[in-house]
RNA sequence: GGCGGAGUAGCUCAGUUGGUUAGAGCAGGGGAAUCAUAAUCCUCGUGUCGGGGGUUCGAAUCCCUCCUCCGCUACCA
């Protein structure tokens, strides 16, 4: 099943409003999913929402509705975001769905059967105000002996019965797994962190709670609900039909090729999750990629600062494909990045409107005017012609290699190298001059350019589906001839094919007039 | 404190089996062209490759040391 590709986003916690971070993670997956589909893979692209937990329970109570009705409502925000961003997920898992409860309870049973889970009691310093536990080292002890959390909240020692997962027993096997799969965690620097963490020793993990009800009941012990990550992480196998593993999607798609996550939740995916899976007798995923965070004009983003970036607003201001392009172009994927208004405009105008859009526009306009609005008929190719065409033909290898390690920015750089070369070729060949002096040569030049642009547009489809489709429309490339098997000279544009009237695809951004 | 990563042109970065004059994009200066979304193309850098020391015929690239910045150092989704 080597032509299957299964990738996932984290499931997003419904208590949060969708922000640029959510959009970014899913966008990266979407581009990869689209790329793999174009490249001949049968893709399963999963996203979803995490709808359990105490905070949700409380938020629902505060809103005066039951938790299910509450999550139905807020979960919709994430589906709306996906719609707006043109995300192409194949499935959307909600942890409140029956299929997920079934999967979560089944993995639990497997773990119990294998002796990986035991009942004990969980104790620790708990701050009621923060709804969080703190470790001894995080606390400050006052003169009267009272302990306080870093937030200043008073903490108390609490104990409750809890089931534990024997994570401590998995250190060696995890280390072996990392060693055998050096690309399991990317980027490399994140891998180092995980290795360092694991080599420091692992403690057993509390995997159930009794203090609230909104979650998946522990099989055979309704007093407990499954806690946090065991519930949430299991969504990745819910999505492929677990517990049915012999047939169907699980057999077809598991282990997942990629879990895309933000760097803050790497540990859960790179340590706990493979341990859970191996302990349950299932294969761990092939890769976890931890990407970075965005800042806003150099400032850390936080609710309290009020500088949260709303992806819907960005799309409204700059356009969907422009935003998709910027997010994956501005930053080496994996690094933190800064969203700056001016940087967005520079990319949008400089690279999309000027470099790419204008290349298509100038070529298509000349073709429309000088070639009867049809694909020109080329003569024999010169060295310059072949050089440009070969650059376009060779692009897929570079891009594919980059995509396979989630180097989205590298792929775009490679594509833009050819775009710049194409603009240089236009100036060097000066087809507007040839129009008066040598119509045949002009036809060849415009043909070479059209064919180059066809390749560029095919390759940018994953990033900018709508804009790329419009360029391909203008080249009269049939919709069923837009996958990567149509790259190359064998599927070159047919001379004489009628072309529609060209129109701009990437408008320049104009600052709105400021009121005096 | 421990472990790890980073410090290369004004900005963002590329550059490891050590080897000719260290690269790209953007910004800035100059020029060309006028097909095109006033878009494009060409051209211009005396950069201590963080400092110091060492290995080597030769180091941004290896070793030592120092400085600065950042990440991780468990149960928060």
XYZ file of C-alpha atoms (C1' of nucleotides) in Angstrom:
593
model
C 0.000 0.000 0.000
C 2.884 2.314 -0.696
C 0.686 4.725 -2.617
C -1.479 5.396 0.423
C -0.849 8.510 2.460
C -2.551 9.195 5.766
C -2.013 12.502 7.517
C -3.683 14.243 10.397
C -4.003 17.550 12.159
C -4.401 17.615 15.904
C -7.981 17.717 17.026
C -8.640 21.238 18.145
C -9.974 22.023 21.559
C -13.399 23.505 21.032
C -13.127 25.809 23.977
C -10.759 27.980 21.933
C -11.830 30.211 19.100
C -10.146 29.279 15.819
C -7.037 31.376 15.243
C -4.106 31.538 12.909
C -2.383 28.650 14.654
C -5.224 26.281 13.862
C -5.385 27.521 10.303
C -1.640 27.112 9.904
C -1.461 23.526 11.067
C -4.341 22.430 8.910
C -3.096 24.447 5.949
C 0.217 22.637 6.003
C -1.639 19.334 5.992
C -3.972 20.491 3.273
C -1.142 21.469 0.959
C 0.584 18.179 1.567
C -2.647 16.237 1.078
C -3.346 18.008 -2.192
C 0.210 17.491 -3.329
C 0.093 13.780 -2.611
C -3.232 13.384 -4.410
C -1.817 15.161 -7.456
C 1.203 12.921 -7.221
C -0.896 9.798 -7.515
C -1.414 8.845 -3.886
C -4.665 7.748 -2.337
C -4.841 10.177 0.535
C -6.666 10.182 3.817
C -6.568 13.604 5.462
C -8.098 13.767 8.910
C -8.897 16.675 11.176
C -11.404 17.187 13.963
C -12.258 18.609 17.340
C -11.496 17.627 20.904
C -14.713 18.191 22.789
C -14.235 16.655 26.205
C -12.856 17.920 29.473
C -13.621 20.000 32.452
C -13.319 23.344 30.721
C -15.891 22.404 28.133
C -18.166 21.088 30.841
C -17.900 24.387 32.677
C -18.277 26.544 29.601
C -21.427 24.674 28.709
C -22.774 25.106 32.210
C -21.948 28.788 32.088
C -23.836 29.059 28.807
C -26.740 27.234 30.411
C -26.825 24.415 27.882
C -25.775 20.805 28.007
C -22.246 19.970 26.892
C -23.292 18.205 23.727
C -25.331 21.155 22.497
C -22.452 23.428 23.431
C -19.891 21.420 21.500
C -22.210 21.076 18.531
C -22.154 24.828 18.354
C -18.471 25.573 18.888
C -17.232 22.648 16.868
C -18.970 24.268 13.935
C -16.519 27.188 14.127
C -13.728 24.855 13.141
C -15.665 23.378 10.279
C -16.432 26.887 9.082
C -12.744 27.751 9.210
C -11.941 24.700 7.114
C -14.543 25.772 4.590
C -13.170 29.296 4.357
C -9.588 28.121 4.025
C -10.506 25.625 1.298
C -9.208 22.700 3.315
C -9.682 19.333 1.671
C -9.885 16.984 4.653
C -11.530 13.662 3.988
C -12.964 13.230 7.442
C -13.655 15.250 10.558
C -13.584 13.439 13.874
C -15.390 14.742 16.912
C -14.458 13.064 20.161
C -18.117 13.124 21.147
C -19.056 10.817 18.305
C -19.998 7.229 19.060
C -17.325 5.872 16.747
C -14.704 7.681 18.775
C -16.018 6.527 22.141
C -15.952 3.031 20.774
C -12.353 3.385 19.621
C -11.220 5.022 22.856
C -12.824 2.371 25.009
C -11.397 -0.361 22.826
C -7.830 0.882 23.108
C -8.374 1.145 26.846
C -9.517 -2.475 27.009
C -6.508 -3.566 25.018
C -4.206 -1.761 27.395
C -5.889 -3.322 30.395
C -5.727 -6.771 28.869
C -2.025 -6.369 28.344
C -1.476 -5.183 31.878
C -0.470 -1.685 30.816
C -3.014 0.076 32.984
C -3.480 -0.213 36.733
C -5.547 1.514 39.380
C -3.861 3.681 41.977
C -4.399 7.171 43.190
C -3.303 10.438 41.746
C -2.062 13.078 44.072
C -0.510 16.441 43.676
C -0.662 20.118 44.340
C -3.836 21.428 42.796
C -4.874 25.021 42.319
C -8.631 25.247 42.185
C -8.464 28.714 40.648
C -6.239 27.546 37.791
C -7.826 24.101 37.497
C -4.308 22.780 37.211
C -1.783 20.652 38.978
C 1.675 21.923 39.748
C 4.896 20.178 40.565
C 6.724 20.787 43.789
C 9.406 22.772 42.013
C 6.954 25.244 40.547
C 5.557 26.268 43.901
C 6.468 29.072 46.195
C 6.244 28.500 49.916
C 5.131 31.449 51.976
C 6.335 32.277 55.489
C 3.260 30.637 57.008
C 3.869 27.446 55.084
C 1.143 27.924 52.482
C 2.147 27.075 48.970
C 1.198 29.064 45.917
C 1.340 28.399 42.208
C 3.336 30.580 39.804
C 0.037 32.285 39.025
C -0.294 33.232 42.660
C -3.188 30.885 43.221
C -3.250 28.911 46.414
C -2.695 25.194 45.982
C -3.814 22.257 48.062
C -2.711 18.649 48.240
C -5.355 16.474 46.700
C -5.676 12.799 46.093
C -8.091 10.983 43.870
C -8.254 7.456 42.537
C -6.841 7.210 39.066
C -5.844 4.655 36.503
C -2.249 4.812 35.375
C -0.518 3.836 32.193
C 2.850 2.128 32.677
C 4.792 4.655 30.689
C 7.867 4.091 32.833
C 8.201 0.613 31.367
C 8.423 1.954 27.841
C 11.558 4.047 27.993
C 13.863 1.468 26.416
C 11.441 0.496 23.717
C 10.769 4.113 22.868
C 14.468 4.857 22.645
C 14.921 1.870 20.387
C 12.044 3.077 18.252
C 13.564 6.566 17.878
C 16.876 5.032 16.992
C 15.363 2.770 14.363
C 13.326 5.619 12.909
C 15.584 8.654 12.766
C 13.003 10.683 10.847
C 10.138 9.900 13.181
C 10.393 13.349 14.722
C 11.069 16.422 12.613
C 12.591 18.937 12.689
C 15.753 17.429 14.025
C 16.105 19.878 16.883
C 12.716 18.765 18.210
C 13.838 15.188 17.992
C 16.777 16.043 20.210
C 14.469 17.517 22.790
C 12.297 14.445 22.851
C 15.262 12.110 23.110
C 16.613 14.138 25.947
C 13.285 14.075 27.696
C 12.867 10.338 27.384
C 16.405 9.550 28.403
C 15.735 11.450 31.594
C 13.337 8.722 32.640
C 9.584 8.384 32.397
C 6.907 8.288 35.040
C 3.641 6.480 34.787
C 0.855 8.570 33.403
C -2.468 9.286 34.980
C -5.064 8.425 32.368
C -8.375 8.801 34.141
C -10.224 11.311 36.284
C -13.156 11.222 38.653
C -13.619 14.930 39.228
C -15.796 15.571 36.212
C -18.061 13.633 33.928
C -17.720 15.070 30.425
C -15.639 12.475 28.688
C -15.423 8.861 27.651
C -16.297 6.533 30.534
C -13.633 4.045 31.507
C -14.863 0.592 30.488
C -16.050 -1.268 33.550
C -15.640 1.670 35.915
C -18.080 4.470 35.276
C -16.731 6.479 38.166
C -13.783 7.316 35.922
C -13.564 9.007 32.604
C -10.609 8.653 30.281
C -8.335 11.593 30.660
C -7.072 13.984 28.078
C -4.515 12.505 25.809
C -5.526 8.911 25.718
C -8.939 10.090 24.641
C -7.717 12.766 22.269
C -4.846 10.928 20.618
C -7.037 7.960 19.883
C -8.884 10.055 17.313
C -6.133 9.234 14.849
C -7.214 5.622 14.762
C -10.889 6.429 15.156
C -10.511 8.124 11.814
C -9.503 4.914 10.113
C -12.141 2.727 11.654
C -10.445 1.308 14.744
C -11.223 -1.153 16.338
C -11.798 -2.806 12.961
C -8.179 -3.386 12.042
C -8.112 -6.412 9.755
C -9.995 -4.796 6.926
C -11.111 -1.382 5.823
C -9.300 1.876 6.296
C -7.167 0.813 9.209
C -5.608 -1.956 7.174
C -5.260 0.430 4.268
C -3.934 3.555 5.958
C -2.400 2.709 9.325
C 0.252 3.517 10.426
C -0.286 7.177 9.619
C 2.386 8.772 7.482
C 2.273 12.051 9.333
C 0.853 13.667 12.422
C 1.260 17.408 12.017
C 1.365 19.217 15.362
C 2.375 22.479 16.932
C 5.583 22.354 18.906
C 3.706 22.671 22.195
C 2.083 19.268 21.889
C 5.017 17.390 20.471
C 5.682 15.314 23.547
C 2.225 13.872 23.635
C 2.563 12.783 20.040
C 6.186 11.693 20.081
C 6.305 9.967 23.452
C 2.898 9.091 24.869
C 1.191 8.204 21.630
C 3.727 5.716 20.293
C 3.894 4.205 23.775
C 0.103 3.844 23.933
C 0.053 2.265 20.510
C 2.880 -0.165 21.041
C 1.407 -1.086 24.395
C -1.892 -1.799 22.674
C -0.142 -3.934 20.101
C -0.516 -1.392 17.322
C 2.072 0.231 15.088
C 3.223 3.767 15.850
C 2.896 6.442 13.162
C 5.718 7.096 10.745
C 6.302 10.724 11.477
C 5.415 13.547 13.821
C 6.297 17.001 12.566
C 6.306 19.862 15.072
C 5.939 23.265 13.475
C 6.545 26.665 15.060
C 4.372 29.526 16.172
C 3.477 32.886 14.678
C 4.093 36.230 16.240
C 2.147 39.331 15.268
C 4.372 42.208 14.129
C 7.130 40.764 16.287
C 4.925 40.452 19.355
C 4.034 37.226 21.031
C 0.381 36.470 20.413
C -1.877 36.168 23.402
C -5.468 36.698 24.310
C -4.537 39.115 27.037
C -2.536 41.261 24.641
C -5.523 41.226 22.340
C -3.377 40.626 19.269
C -4.818 37.313 18.217
C -4.838 36.922 14.449
C -8.133 35.859 12.927
C -7.530 33.878 9.748
C -10.943 34.854 8.404
C -9.967 38.508 8.553
C -6.710 37.819 6.762
C -8.516 36.044 3.972
C -10.962 38.889 3.661
C -8.180 41.457 3.500
C -5.632 39.743 1.295
C -7.424 36.898 -0.420
C -7.424 33.197 0.329
C -4.648 31.939 -1.902
C -2.476 34.897 -0.982
C -2.759 34.001 2.693
C -2.165 30.326 2.024
C 0.928 31.247 0.049
C 2.290 33.655 2.605
C 1.958 31.335 5.575
C 3.982 28.631 3.914
C 6.433 30.898 2.094
C 7.422 33.424 4.724
C 8.975 30.997 7.173
C 11.169 27.921 6.889
C 8.597 25.370 7.950
C 9.311 24.259 11.494
C 10.619 27.649 12.626
C 8.649 30.311 14.393
C 7.528 33.095 12.116
C 6.319 36.636 12.241
C 3.145 37.839 10.614
C 3.815 41.411 9.568
C 1.374 43.421 7.499
C 4.161 44.776 5.314
C 5.729 41.353 4.827
C 2.387 40.002 3.681
C 2.052 42.806 1.151
C 5.616 42.354 -0.059
C 5.049 38.688 -0.783
C 1.639 39.271 -2.266
C 2.739 42.054 -4.586
C 6.309 41.104 -5.262
C 6.056 37.368 -5.680
C 2.453 36.694 -6.574
C 1.377 39.775 -8.538
C 4.703 40.814 -10.058
C 6.642 37.616 -10.507
C 4.032 34.939 -11.053
C 0.805 36.714 -11.986
C 2.469 39.169 -14.289
C 4.442 36.416 -15.990
C 1.208 34.620 -16.838
C -0.515 37.823 -17.820
C 2.190 39.162 -20.132
C 2.588 35.815 -21.882
C -1.118 35.134 -22.242
C -1.794 38.677 -23.450
C 0.843 38.458 -26.145
C -0.475 35.079 -27.155
C -4.030 36.373 -27.327
C -3.000 39.312 -29.479
C -0.478 37.668 -31.757
C -1.508 34.029 -32.037
C -5.231 34.284 -32.754
C -6.018 33.409 -29.161
C -4.765 29.870 -29.481
C -1.796 27.841 -28.305
C 0.971 28.815 -30.744
C 2.698 26.305 -32.966
C 6.360 26.036 -32.014
C 9.287 25.562 -34.389
C 12.514 23.902 -33.336
C 13.851 24.776 -29.884
C 17.013 26.733 -29.206
C 19.339 26.155 -26.288
C 17.576 28.874 -24.338
C 14.213 27.229 -24.996
C 15.396 23.863 -23.812
C 17.063 25.368 -20.778
C 13.812 26.910 -19.585
C 11.703 23.882 -20.424
C 14.091 21.525 -18.721
C 14.061 23.694 -15.632
C 10.268 23.426 -15.617
C 10.316 19.689 -16.265
C 12.868 19.114 -13.524
C 10.954 21.039 -10.903
C 8.825 18.135 -9.734
C 11.839 16.235 -8.436
C 12.989 19.129 -6.283
C 9.498 19.922 -5.085
C 8.663 16.326 -4.276
C 11.841 15.922 -2.278
C 11.038 19.038 -0.278
C 7.445 18.023 0.349
C 8.548 14.662 1.658
C 10.272 16.400 4.551
C 7.589 19.083 4.930
C 9.906 21.783 3.583
C 7.077 23.830 2.108
C 9.187 26.961 1.773
C 11.940 25.115 -0.091
C 9.470 23.813 -2.632
C 8.159 27.320 -3.242
C 11.663 28.705 -3.586
C 12.417 26.150 -6.254
C 9.258 27.042 -8.147
C 10.045 30.735 -7.933
C 13.504 30.174 -9.306
C 11.861 28.980 -12.494
C 9.366 31.841 -12.453
C 12.236 34.307 -12.348
C 14.047 32.425 -15.063
C 10.903 32.599 -17.184
C 10.650 36.363 -16.735
C 14.303 36.646 -17.686
C 13.649 34.533 -20.758
C 10.775 36.803 -21.788
C 13.048 39.831 -21.682
C 15.895 38.071 -23.429
C 13.702 36.756 -26.244
C 11.591 39.933 -26.493
C 8.612 38.314 -28.221
C 7.037 41.768 -28.725
C 9.934 42.526 -31.024
C 9.669 39.151 -32.707
C 6.031 39.929 -33.454
C 7.263 42.434 -35.987
C 10.350 40.588 -37.189
C 9.921 36.844 -36.938
C 6.471 35.478 -36.272
C 7.593 31.872 -36.279
C 10.213 32.441 -33.646
C 7.743 34.448 -31.631
C 5.323 31.540 -31.729
C 8.042 29.234 -30.438
C 8.958 31.580 -27.607
C 5.358 32.014 -26.517
C 4.829 28.290 -26.723
C 7.840 27.599 -24.514
C 6.507 30.110 -22.037
C 2.988 28.724 -22.067
C 4.340 25.252 -21.485
C 6.512 26.538 -18.644
C 3.549 28.276 -17.062
C 1.531 25.076 -17.375
C 4.138 23.347 -15.242
C 4.265 26.158 -12.733
C 0.507 26.191 -12.343
C 0.323 22.424 -11.981
C 2.867 22.601 -9.190
C 1.286 25.522 -7.346
C -2.111 23.828 -7.247
C -1.506 22.328 -3.828
C -0.676 25.716 -2.329
C -3.082 27.896 -4.254
C -5.827 25.719 -5.689
C -8.123 28.456 -6.985
C -5.552 30.746 -8.549
C -3.671 27.853 -10.104
C -6.869 26.484 -11.568
C -7.616 29.853 -13.148
C -4.203 29.905 -14.787
C -4.695 26.370 -16.068
C -8.132 27.394 -17.329
C -6.504 30.180 -19.291
C -4.137 27.664 -20.834
C -7.133 25.477 -21.692
C -5.672 22.588 -19.732
C -8.537 20.101 -19.255
C -9.539 19.512 -15.662
C -8.718 15.861 -15.959
C -5.184 16.659 -17.111
C -3.949 18.452 -14.029
C -2.278 15.767 -11.991
C 1.471 15.314 -11.970
C 1.351 12.504 -14.474
C 0.684 15.248 -17.000
C 3.946 16.986 -16.235
C 6.606 16.764 -18.893
C 6.895 17.005 -22.638
C 4.681 14.011 -23.323
C 1.621 15.937 -22.276
C 2.628 19.312 -23.660
C 0.070 21.849 -24.781
C -1.520 21.087 -28.132
C -0.832 23.855 -30.664
C -3.988 25.378 -32.035
C -6.043 24.826 -28.901
C -8.312 27.831 -28.440
C -7.546 29.902 -25.349
C -9.967 31.999 -23.348
C -9.426 35.715 -22.889
C -6.657 36.218 -20.316
C -7.347 37.941 -17.048
C -5.219 38.729 -14.011
C -5.089 36.122 -11.291
C -3.060 37.803 -8.551
C -4.151 41.408 -8.002
C -1.796 43.817 -6.314
C -2.673 44.861 -2.803
C -3.539 48.506 -2.462
C -3.645 50.050 0.985
C -7.160 51.358 1.549
C -7.358 55.139 1.294
C -6.895 56.601 4.705
C -9.451 59.117 5.841
C -7.890 62.487 6.580
C 22.035 23.880 36.809
C 21.607 19.742 32.913
C 20.749 18.607 27.685
C 20.161 20.626 22.773
C 20.076 24.408 18.900
C 21.572 29.037 16.886
C 24.994 33.395 16.062
C 26.978 34.272 7.757
C 25.698 41.054 3.514
C 20.928 46.577 6.208
C 16.691 42.481 6.717
C 15.209 37.052 6.232
C 18.042 33.036 5.393
C 21.069 28.988 2.221
C 25.737 26.983 2.603
C 28.805 19.588 6.708
C 32.195 13.563 3.372
C 37.090 21.049 5.024
C 39.442 23.307 -1.097
C 39.160 27.940 -6.779
C 37.311 35.254 -6.086
C 31.328 32.846 0.617
C 25.629 32.722 -2.046
C 19.893 33.802 -2.723
C 15.596 36.782 -2.002
C 14.169 41.502 -0.140
C 15.734 46.630 0.780
C 19.166 50.428 -1.442
C 22.317 52.798 -5.990
C 22.828 52.741 -11.472
C 21.162 51.233 -16.344
C 17.927 48.748 -20.203
C 13.347 47.657 -22.102
C 8.107 48.862 -22.867
C 4.748 42.598 -24.073
C 2.465 42.909 -19.101
C -1.113 43.897 -12.937
C 3.812 51.411 -13.433
C 4.797 44.942 -13.837
C 10.051 42.977 -16.050
C 15.323 42.418 -17.044
C 20.620 43.630 -16.306
C 24.197 45.503 -12.945
C 26.558 47.173 -8.083
C 28.483 44.290 -1.608
C 35.935 46.530 1.524
C 30.484 40.684 4.574
C 36.388 40.462 10.945
C 31.223 33.786 8.131
C 29.889 35.902 17.215
C 35.355 36.587 19.904
C 39.972 33.958 20.865
C 43.108 29.689 20.324
C 44.271 25.055 17.766
C 44.508 20.948 13.831
C 45.600 21.281 8.428
C 49.073 22.698 2.486
C 44.048 24.849 3.145
C 38.186 25.920 7.646
C 32.099 29.402 7.635
C 32.683 23.987 7.397
C 36.891 19.780 12.455
C 38.749 20.421 17.981
C 39.107 23.634 22.588
C 37.484 27.936 25.060
C 34.666 32.369 25.883
C 30.309 35.649 24.805
C 25.115 36.292 23.315
C 20.236 34.470 22.061
C 16.689 30.520 22.008
C 14.328 25.660 23.012
C 13.537 21.392 26.277
C 13.885 19.959 31.384
C 6.419 15.518 32.381
C 0.950 14.737 33.263
C -2.193 22.511 30.375
C -5.912 21.580 26.355
